[in-house]
Amino acid sequence: MRFELTSSESRTSSKGFAGLKVIDGMRWGESELLKKGIDNSRFDADLLLAEVLKVTRDRLYLDWDRILSEQESEHYRKLIQRRSENVPLQYILGRQEFMGLSFYVDERVLIPRADSEVLIEKCLDVLRQDHKEGSGRPVKVVDLCTGSGALAISLAHFFPIAEVLGVDLSPGALEVARKNAEQLGVAVQWREGDFLDSIRGESWDYVITNPPYVSPEDYRQCAPEIFHEPAMAFLGGTDGLDFYRRLASGIRPLLNPQGKVLMEIGWNQAEAVCKLFNLNGLKTEVFSDLAGRDRVILAR
């Protein structure tokens, strides 16, 4: 059967894909990804074929006997090849869902993770508790290490009275963030700069951040897909705590009297990060993700 083409054949020619049915394409794609040890091979193969055909995944199973054109087959082959090389599915598709919103992503930004939704949900809880819409002055929020803008844009989308600034050292990341804000119709300001240095001389009601917090040792043990994402979005110094040290030692002059800091942490970093903030005169609370792991710290 045509979907049993070898990897070398699939790389060099689309001949042999002619007349391939959708169901056979799905099986072939799954087989190719399995050979490379890709997790969720059938799911990924299905989504890549659905992307080629511009249909939903369930539509593939309804139109299983549709014949792929040569152009569609070649496009699909190329996408399967990229995924076989451990390129993240989100980069191939050019999108990732976060907080129910669809964000554009590419190799310039970290792919938003579901774990970070805990940070936004907690931040929204705090904002809604502290402020009522339509009353008082605007709420000033800054998102440090904004990357794709997922945190800043989600916050502005779900709490529109907030004036949100997203900061990142990478101009490429800020290009992605601006594109996402425009596509989602959300007003956020963007600024290129190095963490706290970019906001000195200003006062903030809330500072949120998902900073780099992975140590080099842990980074080397990550899944191969991780190495396609920008390393600067992961590496947080020898022990992964460099950005928390900078934040703990420098944030107090930048906060309004009732200001708060909300940050994502690694699952085993709560004690160390809380200690850093406590030593600098800030009180801390720790919140868990759905798996019961420490995920978010609030400092005030």
Short mmCIF file of C-alpha atoms in Angstrom, two decimals, residues 23-288:
data_model
loop_
_atom_site.label_atom_id
_atom_site.label_comp_id
_atom_site.label_asym_id
_atom_site.label_seq_id
_atom_site.Cartn_x
_atom_site.Cartn_y
_atom_site.Cartn_z
CA ILE A 23 -7.42 7.16 5.61
CA ASP A 24 -4.23 5.76 4.08
CA GLY A 25 -2.51 9.13 4.48
CA MET A 26 -3.44 9.17 8.16
CA ARG A 27 -2.02 5.67 8.63
CA TRP A 28 1.14 6.50 6.72
CA GLY A 29 1.71 9.67 8.73
CA GLU A 30 1.18 7.82 12.00
CA SER A 31 3.63 5.12 10.91
CA GLU A 32 6.32 7.66 9.98
CA LEU A 33 5.99 9.47 13.30
CA LEU A 34 6.02 6.23 15.28
CA LYS A 35 9.33 5.29 13.65
CA LYS A 36 10.80 8.47 15.13
CA GLY A 37 9.32 7.88 18.58
CA ILE A 38 6.92 10.82 18.40
CA ASP A 39 4.31 10.75 21.16
CA ASN A 40 0.64 10.91 20.11
CA SER A 41 1.63 9.96 16.56
CA ARG A 42 -1.90 9.38 15.26
CA PHE A 43 -3.21 12.59 16.77
CA ASP A 44 -0.36 14.64 15.29
CA ALA A 45 -0.64 12.97 11.88
CA ASP A 46 -4.38 13.64 11.83
CA LEU A 47 -3.97 17.31 12.73
CA LEU A 48 -1.29 17.81 10.10
CA LEU A 49 -3.47 16.27 7.39
CA ALA A 50 -6.44 18.32 8.58
CA GLU A 51 -4.23 21.40 8.28
CA VAL A 52 -3.33 20.51 4.71
CA LEU A 53 -6.97 19.96 3.76
CA LYS A 54 -8.22 22.96 5.82
CA VAL A 55 -10.80 20.84 7.63
CA THR A 56 -11.40 19.76 11.21
CA ARG A 57 -9.96 16.49 12.45
CA ASP A 58 -13.35 14.78 12.69
CA ARG A 59 -14.00 15.64 9.04
CA LEU A 60 -11.10 13.37 8.06
CA TYR A 61 -13.03 10.38 9.37
CA LEU A 62 -16.15 11.40 7.48
CA ASP A 63 -14.24 11.86 4.22
CA TRP A 64 -11.85 8.94 4.77
CA ASP A 65 -12.07 7.77 1.13
CA ARG A 66 -11.35 11.17 -0.42
CA ILE A 67 -8.39 11.04 -2.81
CA LEU A 68 -5.55 13.45 -2.03
CA SER A 69 -4.19 15.55 -4.86
CA GLU A 70 -0.49 15.45 -5.65
CA GLN A 71 -0.09 18.94 -4.19
CA GLU A 72 -1.90 17.98 -0.96
CA SER A 73 0.14 14.80 -0.66
CA GLU A 74 3.42 16.63 -1.09
CA HIS A 75 2.45 19.29 1.44
CA TYR A 76 1.45 16.61 3.95
CA ARG A 77 4.71 14.71 3.39
CA LYS A 78 6.71 17.84 4.20
CA LEU A 79 4.75 18.49 7.39
CA ILE A 80 5.21 14.90 8.55
CA GLN A 81 8.93 15.20 7.83
CA ARG A 82 9.19 18.33 10.00
CA ARG A 83 7.33 16.67 12.86
CA SER A 84 9.59 13.61 12.50
CA GLU A 85 12.50 15.94 13.20
CA ASN A 86 10.89 16.86 16.56
CA VAL A 87 9.69 20.29 15.42
CA PRO A 88 6.80 21.01 17.81
CA LEU A 89 3.35 20.53 16.34
CA GLN A 90 2.41 24.07 17.42
CA TYR A 91 5.19 25.61 15.32
CA ILE A 92 4.17 23.58 12.28
CA LEU A 93 0.53 24.59 12.65
CA GLY A 94 1.48 28.13 13.68
CA ARG A 95 -0.91 28.26 16.60
CA GLN A 96 -1.54 27.26 20.20
CA GLU A 97 -4.68 27.65 22.30
CA PHE A 98 -4.33 29.39 25.64
CA MET A 99 -7.19 30.49 27.90
CA GLY A 100 -9.59 29.67 25.08
CA LEU A 101 -7.81 32.06 22.71
CA SER A 102 -5.80 31.06 19.64
CA PHE A 103 -2.25 32.45 19.61
CA TYR A 104 0.17 32.52 16.70
CA VAL A 105 3.52 30.94 17.62
CA ASP A 106 6.80 30.33 15.83
CA GLU A 107 10.42 29.61 16.77
CA ARG A 108 10.89 33.11 18.17
CA VAL A 109 8.68 32.43 21.21
CA LEU A 110 8.04 29.88 23.90
CA ILE A 111 4.91 27.82 23.24
CA PRO A 112 2.27 28.75 25.86
CA ARG A 113 1.57 25.88 28.26
CA ALA A 114 -1.60 24.97 30.10
CA ASP A 115 0.34 25.29 33.38
CA SER A 116 0.57 29.03 32.79
CA GLU A 117 -3.22 29.29 32.70
CA VAL A 118 -3.08 28.81 36.47
CA LEU A 119 -1.09 32.04 36.71
CA ILE A 120 -3.63 33.99 34.66
CA GLU A 121 -6.61 32.50 36.49
CA LYS A 122 -5.11 33.43 39.85
CA CYS A 123 -4.24 36.91 38.60
CA LEU A 124 -7.80 37.43 37.37
CA ASP A 125 -9.15 36.27 40.73
CA VAL A 126 -6.96 38.81 42.52
CA LEU A 127 -7.84 41.63 40.13
CA ARG A 128 -11.57 40.97 40.44
CA GLN A 129 -11.31 40.82 44.19
CA ASP A 130 -9.28 44.04 44.42
CA HIS A 131 -11.11 46.08 41.78
CA LYS A 132 -14.64 46.48 40.52
CA GLU A 133 -15.11 47.33 36.87
CA GLY A 134 -16.16 50.91 36.29
CA SER A 135 -14.78 52.21 39.57
CA GLY A 136 -11.51 53.86 40.52
CA ARG A 137 -8.42 54.59 38.43
CA PRO A 138 -7.14 52.26 35.73
CA VAL A 139 -5.22 49.22 36.94
CA LYS A 140 -1.59 49.14 35.79
CA VAL A 141 -0.19 45.69 35.01
CA VAL A 142 3.16 44.70 33.52
CA ASP A 143 4.00 41.27 32.13
CA LEU A 144 7.75 40.65 32.23
CA CYS A 145 9.23 38.13 29.74
CA THR A 146 6.03 38.35 27.72
CA GLY A 147 7.15 36.16 24.78
CA SER A 148 4.15 35.47 22.56
CA GLY A 149 2.11 37.88 24.68
CA ALA A 150 -0.18 35.09 25.88
CA LEU A 151 -0.25 36.27 29.51
CA ALA A 152 -0.57 39.99 28.78
CA ILE A 153 -3.20 39.54 26.07
CA SER A 154 -5.27 37.06 28.08
CA LEU A 155 -5.26 39.39 31.05
CA ALA A 156 -6.29 42.39 28.95
CA HIS A 157 -8.96 40.31 27.20
CA PHE A 158 -10.61 39.05 30.38
CA PHE A 159 -10.06 42.20 32.49
CA PRO A 160 -10.37 45.06 29.98
CA ILE A 161 -10.09 47.90 32.53
CA ALA A 162 -6.45 46.93 33.08
CA GLU A 163 -3.74 48.91 31.31
CA VAL A 164 -1.31 46.15 30.36
CA LEU A 165 2.31 46.45 29.26
CA GLY A 166 4.24 43.47 27.88
CA VAL A 167 8.03 43.53 28.12
CA ASP A 168 10.59 41.27 26.46
CA LEU A 169 14.27 41.39 25.62
CA SER A 170 13.69 39.74 22.23
CA PRO A 171 12.49 42.00 19.38
CA GLY A 172 11.37 38.89 17.51
CA ALA A 173 9.17 37.82 20.40
CA LEU A 174 7.61 41.27 20.52
CA GLU A 175 6.78 41.04 16.82
CA VAL A 176 4.86 37.85 17.57
CA ALA A 177 3.15 39.45 20.58
CA ARG A 178 2.04 42.46 18.54
CA LYS A 179 0.66 40.16 15.84
CA ASN A 180 -1.34 38.23 18.43
CA ALA A 181 -2.76 41.37 20.02
CA GLU A 182 -3.82 42.66 16.62
CA GLN A 183 -5.38 39.36 15.54
CA LEU A 184 -7.29 39.02 18.83
CA GLY A 185 -8.34 42.67 18.93
CA VAL A 186 -6.83 43.33 22.35
CA ALA A 187 -5.11 46.57 23.38
CA VAL A 188 -1.72 45.98 25.01
CA GLN A 189 1.38 48.17 25.03
CA TRP A 190 4.73 46.54 24.20
CA ARG A 191 8.25 47.46 25.21
CA GLU A 192 11.65 45.99 24.42
CA GLY A 193 13.84 45.77 27.48
CA ASP A 194 15.69 43.66 30.02
CA PHE A 195 13.33 42.57 32.78
CA LEU A 196 13.09 45.13 35.64
CA ASP A 197 15.51 47.53 33.94
CA SER A 198 12.79 48.29 31.39
CA ILE A 199 10.24 49.56 33.95
CA ARG A 200 12.33 51.47 36.47
CA GLY A 201 11.00 54.87 37.47
CA GLU A 202 7.37 53.71 37.18
CA SER A 203 4.84 52.37 39.67
CA TRP A 204 2.76 49.24 39.10
CA ASP A 205 -0.29 47.70 40.69
CA TYR A 206 0.56 44.21 39.48
CA VAL A 207 3.64 42.58 38.06
CA ILE A 208 3.14 39.17 36.45
CA THR A 209 5.81 36.95 34.96
CA ASN A 210 6.65 33.49 33.72
CA PRO A 211 10.42 33.96 33.72
CA PRO A 212 13.08 31.48 32.62
CA TYR A 213 13.44 29.08 35.55
CA VAL A 214 15.14 25.94 34.24
CA SER A 215 18.69 25.00 35.27
CA PRO A 216 21.17 23.86 32.59
CA GLU A 217 21.17 20.37 34.10
CA ASP A 218 17.39 20.05 33.87
CA TYR A 219 17.38 21.63 30.42
CA ARG A 220 19.67 18.95 29.03
CA GLN A 221 17.16 16.32 30.12
CA CYS A 222 14.18 17.93 28.38
CA ALA A 223 12.21 16.34 25.55
CA PRO A 224 13.81 16.94 22.10
CA GLU A 225 10.98 19.27 21.05
CA ILE A 226 12.12 21.74 23.71
CA PHE A 227 15.36 22.43 21.85
CA HIS A 228 13.42 23.98 18.97
CA GLU A 229 12.10 26.68 21.36
CA PRO A 230 14.27 29.68 22.31
CA ALA A 231 16.72 28.60 25.02
CA MET A 232 16.62 32.07 26.59
CA ALA A 233 12.98 31.43 27.52
CA PHE A 234 14.00 28.45 29.65
CA LEU A 235 17.43 28.99 31.19
CA GLY A 236 17.38 30.78 34.53
CA GLY A 237 20.96 30.49 35.67
CA THR A 238 22.87 27.72 37.40
CA ASP A 239 20.02 26.81 39.74
CA GLY A 240 17.17 28.31 37.70
CA LEU A 241 16.55 31.09 40.24
CA ASP A 242 18.41 34.07 38.74
CA PHE A 243 15.29 35.94 37.59
CA TYR A 244 13.55 35.43 40.94
CA ARG A 245 16.61 36.90 42.69
CA ARG A 246 16.47 39.96 40.47
CA LEU A 247 12.74 40.29 41.01
CA ALA A 248 12.85 39.83 44.79
CA SER A 249 15.68 42.33 45.30
CA GLY A 250 14.43 45.00 42.92
CA ILE A 251 10.64 44.97 42.83
CA ARG A 252 9.63 46.91 45.95
CA PRO A 253 10.42 50.42 44.59
CA LEU A 254 8.36 49.58 41.49
CA LEU A 255 5.18 48.55 43.29
CA ASN A 256 2.37 50.78 44.48
CA PRO A 257 1.68 50.43 48.24
CA GLN A 258 -0.92 47.72 47.62
CA GLY A 259 0.91 46.25 44.66
CA LYS A 260 1.35 42.53 44.09
CA VAL A 261 3.64 40.22 42.14
CA LEU A 262 2.35 36.98 40.63
CA MET A 263 4.83 34.58 39.09
CA GLU A 264 4.98 31.07 37.71
CA ILE A 265 7.56 28.72 39.22
CA GLY A 266 8.93 25.25 38.63
CA TRP A 267 7.20 22.49 40.60
CA ASN A 268 10.06 22.20 43.12
CA GLN A 269 10.99 25.88 43.52
CA ALA A 270 8.34 27.23 45.90
CA GLU A 271 10.40 27.09 49.10
CA ALA A 272 13.48 28.69 47.54
CA VAL A 273 11.54 31.44 45.76
CA CYS A 274 9.43 32.28 48.81
CA LYS A 275 12.61 32.58 50.87
CA LEU A 276 14.07 35.08 48.39
CA PHE A 277 11.00 37.32 48.64
CA ASN A 278 10.61 36.93 52.41
CA LEU A 279 14.23 38.02 52.91
CA ASN A 280 13.38 41.19 50.96
CA GLY A 281 10.37 42.01 53.13
CA LEU A 282 7.55 40.60 50.99
CA LYS A 283 4.91 38.14 52.15
CA THR A 284 4.22 35.17 49.89
CA GLU A 285 1.45 32.68 49.12
CA VAL A 286 1.80 29.53 47.04
CA PHE A 287 -0.90 28.12 44.74
CA SER A 288 -1.02 24.71 43.08
#
